[in-house]
Each structure stands twice: as structure tokens, then as C-alpha cells.
């Protein structure tokens, strides 16, 4: 019943799934730390970017390491629901949300904090492609390749010294 939904998730190696989770958890901690650091400024737009980074880091922590947020009611259901989403949706979510703080206040802290969340989205994007990179072998491709190899003419060879 869930074969179509989980078909892309079965193609990903176990170590790559763990890599995505670990990078996401570390990126969440760094993003929250950089967001707090970004809030220590006199520019109001950078304070807004810092608050967004703290919220983005918290959201990433909830989605990637729900064990850290187990004491909040209702977050476990959200994490389970998001965990069942396809990898491409997670990739889009992380990549799009990580750009907003950088657009508001472009600096080293926003690039580093939001950039790690973007890298997490890129890892999920690679997971969405699967093992074959989105190029599965179709029956007509095999048939076409057979026709091409059959129609090739042998290359004439000349004896050496001529």
C-alpha cells in the first residue's frame, strides 16, 4: 500500500540516511547559536534574521533529532509526519527556508548558520535522486541499446606496416 510512497526511501544507503540526520542536527545547533549571535546587533533587520535563524534551527532540530525535543507535547506527531515525507520535500523545505535569513542580513553568521541548513537540504536532494541519479533503466532504453549495438558495423583493421 505504501510502496509508491516509500519507493525512493528504500534506494538510499543506511549510512547516507544517518549522515543526513547528523548533519541536520549539527546544522540546527549551529544555526541556533549563530542566530543568537546575530541578535546581538543594533540593526533591526539583522535581529529579525537572527530570530528567524533560531526558529529555523529549532524546526530543524525537531525534524532531524526529535529525541532532543521529546518533552514538548505534540512535536513527536509533527516529527513523525515530516519523517514520512519524501526526501525531495524535505530538501525543498530546508533549502528555501535557509535563504530567508541570508536575504535579510547578509553576513558571516547568517551565511554559516543558514548555509549548513542549506547543505542539509542538498543532502536530502541527493537522497531524493536515489542510487541511479534519477535515471532508471526502462525497457525501451534496453531495446534501443540492443538495436544500436546490432546495427554497428565492424571497424576494418589494417595489418601493421601497410
mmCIF file with all atom_site columns, C-alpha atoms in Angstrom:
data_model
loop_
_atom_site.group_PDB
_atom_site.id
_atom_site.type_symbol
_atom_site.label_atom_id
_atom_site.label_alt_id
_atom_site.label_comp_id
_atom_site.label_asym_id
_atom_site.label_entity_id
_atom_site.label_seq_id
_atom_site.pdbx_PDB_ins_code
_atom_site.Cartn_x
_atom_site.Cartn_y
_atom_site.Cartn_z
_atom_site.occupancy
_atom_site.B_iso_or_equiv
_atom_site.pdbx_formal_charge
_atom_site.auth_seq_id
_atom_site.auth_comp_id
_atom_site.auth_asym_id
_atom_site.auth_atom_id
_atom_site.pdbx_PDB_model_num
ATOM 1   C CA . UNK A 1 1   ? 0.000  0.000  0.000   1.00 0.00 ? 1   UNK A CA 1
ATOM 2   C CA . UNK A 1 2   ? 2.834  2.428  0.825   1.00 0.00 ? 2   UNK A CA 1
ATOM 3   C CA . UNK A 1 3   ? 5.096  1.074  -1.890  1.00 0.00 ? 3   UNK A CA 1
ATOM 4   C CA . UNK A 1 4   ? 4.839  4.186  -4.048  1.00 0.00 ? 4   UNK A CA 1
ATOM 5   C CA . UNK A 1 5   ? 5.430  6.487  -1.119  1.00 0.00 ? 5   UNK A CA 1
ATOM 6   C CA . UNK A 1 6   ? 8.445  4.634  0.266   1.00 0.00 ? 6   UNK A CA 1
ATOM 7   C CA . UNK A 1 7   ? 9.939  3.511  -3.035  1.00 0.00 ? 7   UNK A CA 1
ATOM 8   C CA . UNK A 1 8   ? 12.531 6.308  -3.110  1.00 0.00 ? 8   UNK A CA 1
ATOM 9   C CA . UNK A 1 9   ? 13.458 5.835  0.542   1.00 0.00 ? 9   UNK A CA 1
ATOM 10  C CA . UNK A 1 10  ? 14.436 2.194  0.071   1.00 0.00 ? 10  UNK A CA 1
ATOM 11  C CA . UNK A 1 11  ? 17.069 3.083  -2.512  1.00 0.00 ? 11  UNK A CA 1
ATOM 12  C CA . UNK A 1 12  ? 19.163 5.181  -0.118  1.00 0.00 ? 12  UNK A CA 1
ATOM 13  C CA . UNK A 1 13  ? 22.025 3.583  1.792   1.00 0.00 ? 13  UNK A CA 1
ATOM 14  C CA . UNK A 1 14  ? 21.654 3.406  5.566   1.00 0.00 ? 14  UNK A CA 1
ATOM 15  C CA . UNK A 1 15  ? 24.834 5.414  6.179   1.00 0.00 ? 15  UNK A CA 1
ATOM 16  C CA . UNK A 1 16  ? 23.584 8.224  3.934   1.00 0.00 ? 16  UNK A CA 1
ATOM 17  C CA . UNK A 1 17  ? 20.368 8.477  5.949   1.00 0.00 ? 17  UNK A CA 1
ATOM 18  C CA . UNK A 1 18  ? 22.421 8.730  9.149   1.00 0.00 ? 18  UNK A CA 1
ATOM 19  C CA . UNK A 1 19  ? 24.686 11.322 7.522   1.00 0.00 ? 19  UNK A CA 1
ATOM 20  C CA . UNK A 1 20  ? 21.670 13.459 6.643   1.00 0.00 ? 20  UNK A CA 1
ATOM 21  C CA . UNK A 1 21  ? 20.308 13.249 10.174  1.00 0.00 ? 21  UNK A CA 1
ATOM 22  C CA . UNK A 1 22  ? 23.686 14.042 11.793  1.00 0.00 ? 22  UNK A CA 1
ATOM 23  C CA . UNK A 1 23  ? 24.401 16.975 9.503   1.00 0.00 ? 23  UNK A CA 1
ATOM 24  C CA . UNK A 1 24  ? 20.875 18.245 10.138  1.00 0.00 ? 24  UNK A CA 1
ATOM 25  C CA . UNK A 1 25  ? 21.244 18.028 13.933  1.00 0.00 ? 25  UNK A CA 1
ATOM 26  C CA . UNK A 1 26  ? 24.649 19.744 13.909  1.00 0.00 ? 26  UNK A CA 1
ATOM 27  C CA . UNK A 1 27  ? 23.352 22.369 11.478  1.00 0.00 ? 27  UNK A CA 1
ATOM 28  C CA . UNK A 1 28  ? 20.412 23.045 13.781  1.00 0.00 ? 28  UNK A CA 1
ATOM 29  C CA . UNK A 1 29  ? 22.668 23.661 16.777  1.00 0.00 ? 29  UNK A CA 1
ATOM 30  C CA . UNK A 1 30  ? 24.995 25.887 14.772  1.00 0.00 ? 30  UNK A CA 1
ATOM 31  C CA . UNK A 1 31  ? 22.080 27.784 13.241  1.00 0.00 ? 31  UNK A CA 1
ATOM 32  C CA . UNK A 1 32  ? 20.548 28.478 16.655  1.00 0.00 ? 32  UNK A CA 1
ATOM 33  C CA . UNK A 1 33  ? 23.905 29.597 18.023  1.00 0.00 ? 33  UNK A CA 1
ATOM 34  C CA . UNK A 1 34  ? 24.583 31.862 15.060  1.00 0.00 ? 34  UNK A CA 1
ATOM 35  C CA . UNK A 1 35  ? 21.041 33.219 15.320  1.00 0.00 ? 35  UNK A CA 1
ATOM 36  C CA . UNK A 1 36  ? 21.593 34.197 18.943  1.00 0.00 ? 36  UNK A CA 1
ATOM 37  C CA . UNK A 1 37  ? 24.900 35.787 17.964  1.00 0.00 ? 37  UNK A CA 1
ATOM 38  C CA . UNK A 1 38  ? 23.171 37.638 15.121  1.00 0.00 ? 38  UNK A CA 1
ATOM 39  C CA . UNK A 1 39  ? 20.642 39.116 17.564  1.00 0.00 ? 39  UNK A CA 1
ATOM 40  C CA . UNK A 1 40  ? 23.450 40.994 19.329  1.00 0.00 ? 40  UNK A CA 1
ATOM 41  C CA . UNK A 1 41  ? 23.468 43.967 16.970  1.00 0.00 ? 41  UNK A CA 1
ATOM 42  C CA . UNK A 1 42  ? 21.986 47.405 16.532  1.00 0.00 ? 42  UNK A CA 1
ATOM 43  C CA . UNK A 1 43  ? 20.459 46.730 13.112  1.00 0.00 ? 43  UNK A CA 1
ATOM 44  C CA . UNK A 1 44  ? 16.809 45.765 13.498  1.00 0.00 ? 44  UNK A CA 1
ATOM 45  C CA . UNK A 1 45  ? 16.684 43.759 10.261  1.00 0.00 ? 45  UNK A CA 1
ATOM 46  C CA . UNK A 1 46  ? 19.618 41.642 11.464  1.00 0.00 ? 46  UNK A CA 1
ATOM 47  C CA . UNK A 1 47  ? 17.785 40.992 14.722  1.00 0.00 ? 47  UNK A CA 1
ATOM 48  C CA . UNK A 1 48  ? 14.847 39.689 12.677  1.00 0.00 ? 48  UNK A CA 1
ATOM 49  C CA . UNK A 1 49  ? 17.259 37.491 10.692  1.00 0.00 ? 49  UNK A CA 1
ATOM 50  C CA . UNK A 1 50  ? 18.697 36.175 13.978  1.00 0.00 ? 50  UNK A CA 1
ATOM 51  C CA . UNK A 1 51  ? 15.253 35.320 15.307  1.00 0.00 ? 51  UNK A CA 1
ATOM 52  C CA . UNK A 1 52  ? 14.451 33.549 12.032  1.00 0.00 ? 52  UNK A CA 1
ATOM 53  C CA . UNK A 1 53  ? 17.676 31.567 12.333  1.00 0.00 ? 53  UNK A CA 1
ATOM 54  C CA . UNK A 1 54  ? 16.826 30.485 15.881  1.00 0.00 ? 54  UNK A CA 1
ATOM 55  C CA . UNK A 1 55  ? 13.357 29.381 14.716  1.00 0.00 ? 55  UNK A CA 1
ATOM 56  C CA . UNK A 1 56  ? 14.833 27.584 11.694  1.00 0.00 ? 56  UNK A CA 1
ATOM 57  C CA . UNK A 1 57  ? 17.376 25.848 13.899  1.00 0.00 ? 57  UNK A CA 1
ATOM 58  C CA . UNK A 1 58  ? 14.644 24.744 16.299  1.00 0.00 ? 58  UNK A CA 1
ATOM 59  C CA . UNK A 1 59  ? 12.493 23.452 13.432  1.00 0.00 ? 59  UNK A CA 1
ATOM 60  C CA . UNK A 1 60  ? 15.451 21.535 12.021  1.00 0.00 ? 60  UNK A CA 1
ATOM 61  C CA . UNK A 1 61  ? 16.217 20.097 15.447  1.00 0.00 ? 61  UNK A CA 1
ATOM 62  C CA . UNK A 1 62  ? 12.623 18.922 15.818  1.00 0.00 ? 62  UNK A CA 1
ATOM 63  C CA . UNK A 1 63  ? 12.666 17.279 12.395  1.00 0.00 ? 63  UNK A CA 1
ATOM 64  C CA . UNK A 1 64  ? 16.143 15.752 12.463  1.00 0.00 ? 64  UNK A CA 1
ATOM 65  C CA . UNK A 1 65  ? 16.637 14.924 16.140  1.00 0.00 ? 65  UNK A CA 1
ATOM 66  C CA . UNK A 1 66  ? 13.196 14.595 17.741  1.00 0.00 ? 66  UNK A CA 1
ATOM 67  C CA . UNK A 1 67  ? 14.834 12.938 20.745  1.00 0.00 ? 67  UNK A CA 1
ATOM 68  C CA . UNK A 1 68  ? 16.157 16.357 21.796  1.00 0.00 ? 68  UNK A CA 1
ATOM 69  C CA . UNK A 1 69  ? 12.628 17.798 21.850  1.00 0.00 ? 69  UNK A CA 1
ATOM 70  C CA . UNK A 1 70  ? 10.704 14.895 23.344  1.00 0.00 ? 70  UNK A CA 1
ATOM 71  C CA . UNK A 1 71  ? 9.406  16.941 26.278  1.00 0.00 ? 71  UNK A CA 1
ATOM 72  C CA . UNK A 1 72  ? 7.291  19.220 24.076  1.00 0.00 ? 72  UNK A CA 1
ATOM 73  C CA . UNK A 1 73  ? 3.768  17.904 23.591  1.00 0.00 ? 73  UNK A CA 1
ATOM 74  C CA . UNK A 1 74  ? 2.679  17.344 20.012  1.00 0.00 ? 74  UNK A CA 1
ATOM 75  C CA . UNK A 1 75  ? 6.121  17.639 18.440  1.00 0.00 ? 75  UNK A CA 1
ATOM 76  C CA . UNK A 1 76  ? 6.513  13.889 18.210  1.00 0.00 ? 76  UNK A CA 1
ATOM 77  C CA . UNK A 1 77  ? 3.486  13.663 15.909  1.00 0.00 ? 77  UNK A CA 1
ATOM 78  C CA . UNK A 1 78  ? 4.877  16.502 13.772  1.00 0.00 ? 78  UNK A CA 1
ATOM 79  C CA . UNK A 1 79  ? 8.290  14.825 13.571  1.00 0.00 ? 79  UNK A CA 1
ATOM 80  C CA . UNK A 1 80  ? 6.693  11.502 12.601  1.00 0.00 ? 80  UNK A CA 1
ATOM 81  C CA . UNK A 1 81  ? 4.606  13.162 9.907   1.00 0.00 ? 81  UNK A CA 1
ATOM 82  C CA . UNK A 1 82  ? 7.578  15.060 8.480   1.00 0.00 ? 82  UNK A CA 1
ATOM 83  C CA . UNK A 1 83  ? 9.745  11.936 8.739   1.00 0.00 ? 83  UNK A CA 1
ATOM 84  C CA . UNK A 1 84  ? 7.359  10.129 6.414   1.00 0.00 ? 84  UNK A CA 1
ATOM 85  C CA . UNK A 1 85  ? 7.583  12.813 3.741   1.00 0.00 ? 85  UNK A CA 1
ATOM 86  C CA . UNK A 1 86  ? 9.556  12.195 0.578   1.00 0.00 ? 86  UNK A CA 1
ATOM 87  C CA . UNK A 1 87  ? 13.137 13.398 0.607   1.00 0.00 ? 87  UNK A CA 1
ATOM 88  C CA . UNK A 1 88  ? 12.524 15.966 -2.106  1.00 0.00 ? 88  UNK A CA 1
ATOM 89  C CA . UNK A 1 89  ? 10.005 17.803 0.075   1.00 0.00 ? 89  UNK A CA 1
ATOM 90  C CA . UNK A 1 90  ? 12.479 17.968 2.948   1.00 0.00 ? 90  UNK A CA 1
ATOM 91  C CA . UNK A 1 91  ? 15.154 19.216 0.562   1.00 0.00 ? 91  UNK A CA 1
ATOM 92  C CA . UNK A 1 92  ? 12.912 21.994 -0.723  1.00 0.00 ? 92  UNK A CA 1
ATOM 93  C CA . UNK A 1 93  ? 11.835 22.936 2.807   1.00 0.00 ? 93  UNK A CA 1
ATOM 94  C CA . UNK A 1 94  ? 15.393 23.243 4.129   1.00 0.00 ? 94  UNK A CA 1
ATOM 95  C CA . UNK A 1 95  ? 16.827 24.988 1.074   1.00 0.00 ? 95  UNK A CA 1
ATOM 96  C CA . UNK A 1 96  ? 14.053 27.564 0.766   1.00 0.00 ? 96  UNK A CA 1
ATOM 97  C CA . UNK A 1 97  ? 13.830 28.390 4.479   1.00 0.00 ? 97  UNK A CA 1
ATOM 98  C CA . UNK A 1 98  ? 17.595 28.760 4.840   1.00 0.00 ? 98  UNK A CA 1
ATOM 99  C CA . UNK A 1 99  ? 17.750 31.514 2.228   1.00 0.00 ? 99  UNK A CA 1
ATOM 100 C CA . UNK A 1 100 ? 15.477 33.990 4.046   1.00 0.00 ? 100 UNK A CA 1
ATOM 101 C CA . UNK A 1 101 ? 17.888 34.975 6.858   1.00 0.00 ? 101 UNK A CA 1
ATOM 102 C CA . UNK A 1 102 ? 20.677 35.459 4.310   1.00 0.00 ? 102 UNK A CA 1
ATOM 103 C CA . UNK A 1 103 ? 18.441 37.733 2.244   1.00 0.00 ? 103 UNK A CA 1
ATOM 104 C CA . UNK A 1 104 ? 17.607 39.877 5.265   1.00 0.00 ? 104 UNK A CA 1
ATOM 105 C CA . UNK A 1 105 ? 21.091 40.351 6.702   1.00 0.00 ? 105 UNK A CA 1
ATOM 106 C CA . UNK A 1 106 ? 23.950 39.016 4.613   1.00 0.00 ? 106 UNK A CA 1
ATOM 107 C CA . UNK A 1 107 ? 26.891 38.351 6.875   1.00 0.00 ? 107 UNK A CA 1
ATOM 108 C CA . UNK A 1 108 ? 29.254 35.653 8.042   1.00 0.00 ? 108 UNK A CA 1
ATOM 109 C CA . UNK A 1 109 ? 26.925 34.391 10.773  1.00 0.00 ? 109 UNK A CA 1
ATOM 110 C CA . UNK A 1 110 ? 23.863 34.117 8.540   1.00 0.00 ? 110 UNK A CA 1
ATOM 111 C CA . UNK A 1 111 ? 25.826 32.503 5.718   1.00 0.00 ? 111 UNK A CA 1
ATOM 112 C CA . UNK A 1 112 ? 27.414 29.958 8.057   1.00 0.00 ? 112 UNK A CA 1
ATOM 113 C CA . UNK A 1 113 ? 24.255 29.195 10.046  1.00 0.00 ? 113 UNK A CA 1
ATOM 114 C CA . UNK A 1 114 ? 21.843 29.163 7.114   1.00 0.00 ? 114 UNK A CA 1
ATOM 115 C CA . UNK A 1 115 ? 24.416 27.556 4.832   1.00 0.00 ? 115 UNK A CA 1
ATOM 116 C CA . UNK A 1 116 ? 24.602 24.442 6.975   1.00 0.00 ? 116 UNK A CA 1
ATOM 117 C CA . UNK A 1 117 ? 20.817 24.105 6.827   1.00 0.00 ? 117 UNK A CA 1
ATOM 118 C CA . UNK A 1 118 ? 21.103 24.518 3.054   1.00 0.00 ? 118 UNK A CA 1
ATOM 119 C CA . UNK A 1 119 ? 23.706 21.724 2.975   1.00 0.00 ? 119 UNK A CA 1
ATOM 120 C CA . UNK A 1 120 ? 21.248 19.521 4.854   1.00 0.00 ? 120 UNK A CA 1
ATOM 121 C CA . UNK A 1 121 ? 18.671 20.278 2.163   1.00 0.00 ? 121 UNK A CA 1
ATOM 122 C CA . UNK A 1 122 ? 21.221 19.448 -0.525  1.00 0.00 ? 122 UNK A CA 1
ATOM 123 C CA . UNK A 1 123 ? 21.933 16.085 1.131   1.00 0.00 ? 123 UNK A CA 1
ATOM 124 C CA . UNK A 1 124 ? 18.207 15.326 1.144   1.00 0.00 ? 124 UNK A CA 1
ATOM 125 C CA . UNK A 1 125 ? 18.075 16.379 -2.510  1.00 0.00 ? 125 UNK A CA 1
ATOM 126 C CA . UNK A 1 126 ? 20.766 13.835 -3.333  1.00 0.00 ? 126 UNK A CA 1
ATOM 127 C CA . UNK A 1 127 ? 18.823 11.233 -1.348  1.00 0.00 ? 127 UNK A CA 1
ATOM 128 C CA . UNK A 1 128 ? 15.758 12.049 -3.450  1.00 0.00 ? 128 UNK A CA 1
ATOM 129 C CA . UNK A 1 129 ? 17.669 11.184 -6.606  1.00 0.00 ? 129 UNK A CA 1
ATOM 130 C CA . UNK A 1 130 ? 18.405 7.697  -5.326  1.00 0.00 ? 130 UNK A CA 1
ATOM 131 C CA . UNK A 1 131 ? 21.178 5.327  -6.313  1.00 0.00 ? 131 UNK A CA 1
ATOM 132 C CA . UNK A 1 132 ? 20.877 5.762  -10.053 1.00 0.00 ? 132 UNK A CA 1
ATOM 133 C CA . UNK A 1 133 ? 20.567 9.514  -10.034 1.00 0.00 ? 133 UNK A CA 1
ATOM 134 C CA . UNK A 1 134 ? 17.009 9.518  -11.316 1.00 0.00 ? 134 UNK A CA 1
ATOM 135 C CA . UNK A 1 135 ? 17.878 7.527  -14.442 1.00 0.00 ? 135 UNK A CA 1
ATOM 136 C CA . UNK A 1 136 ? 16.188 4.179  -14.071 1.00 0.00 ? 136 UNK A CA 1
ATOM 137 C CA . UNK A 1 137 ? 16.544 1.710  -16.902 1.00 0.00 ? 137 UNK A CA 1
ATOM 138 C CA . UNK A 1 138 ? 13.366 1.496  -18.887 1.00 0.00 ? 138 UNK A CA 1
ATOM 139 C CA . UNK A 1 139 ? 12.572 -1.429 -21.203 1.00 0.00 ? 139 UNK A CA 1
ATOM 140 C CA . UNK A 1 140 ? 12.595 0.801  -24.282 1.00 0.00 ? 140 UNK A CA 1
ATOM 141 C CA . UNK A 1 141 ? 16.108 2.040  -23.378 1.00 0.00 ? 141 UNK A CA 1
ATOM 142 C CA . UNK A 1 142 ? 17.397 -1.541 -23.302 1.00 0.00 ? 142 UNK A CA 1
ATOM 143 C CA . UNK A 1 143 ? 15.709 -2.264 -26.611 1.00 0.00 ? 143 UNK A CA 1
ATOM 144 C CA . UNK A 1 144 ? 17.201 0.850  -28.177 1.00 0.00 ? 144 UNK A CA 1
ATOM 145 C CA . UNK A 1 145 ? 20.692 -0.029 -26.937 1.00 0.00 ? 145 UNK A CA 1
ATOM 146 C CA . UNK A 1 146 ? 20.383 -3.539 -28.421 1.00 0.00 ? 146 UNK A CA 1
ATOM 147 C CA . UNK A 1 147 ? 19.396 -2.093 -31.793 1.00 0.00 ? 147 UNK A CA 1
ATOM 148 C CA . UNK A 1 148 ? 22.334 0.311  -31.705 1.00 0.00 ? 148 UNK A CA 1
ATOM 149 C CA . UNK A 1 149 ? 24.862 -2.408 -30.899 1.00 0.00 ? 149 UNK A CA 1
ATOM 150 C CA . UNK A 1 150 ? 23.416 -4.730 -33.573 1.00 0.00 ? 150 UNK A CA 1
ATOM 151 C CA . UNK A 1 151 ? 23.483 -2.065 -36.284 1.00 0.00 ? 151 UNK A CA 1
ATOM 152 C CA . UNK A 1 152 ? 27.090 -1.087 -35.672 1.00 0.00 ? 152 UNK A CA 1
ATOM 153 C CA . UNK A 1 153 ? 29.402 -2.105 -38.452 1.00 0.00 ? 153 UNK A CA 1
ATOM 154 C CA . UNK A 1 154 ? 32.669 -3.739 -37.508 1.00 0.00 ? 154 UNK A CA 1
ATOM 155 C CA . UNK A 1 155 ? 35.658 -1.461 -37.775 1.00 0.00 ? 155 UNK A CA 1
ATOM 156 C CA . UNK A 1 156 ? 38.017 -2.509 -40.511 1.00 0.00 ? 156 UNK A CA 1
ATOM 157 C CA . UNK A 1 157 ? 41.532 -3.127 -39.284 1.00 0.00 ? 157 UNK A CA 1
ATOM 158 C CA . UNK A 1 158 ? 44.614 -2.896 -41.418 1.00 0.00 ? 158 UNK A CA 1
ATOM 159 C CA . UNK A 1 159 ? 47.628 -5.057 -40.907 1.00 0.00 ? 159 UNK A CA 1
ATOM 160 C CA . UNK A 1 160 ? 50.620 -3.332 -39.424 1.00 0.00 ? 160 UNK A CA 1
ATOM 161 C CA . UNK A 1 161 ? 53.227 -1.962 -41.696 1.00 0.00 ? 161 UNK A CA 1
ATOM 162 C CA . UNK A 1 162 ? 50.913 -1.043 -44.558 1.00 0.00 ? 162 UNK A CA 1
#
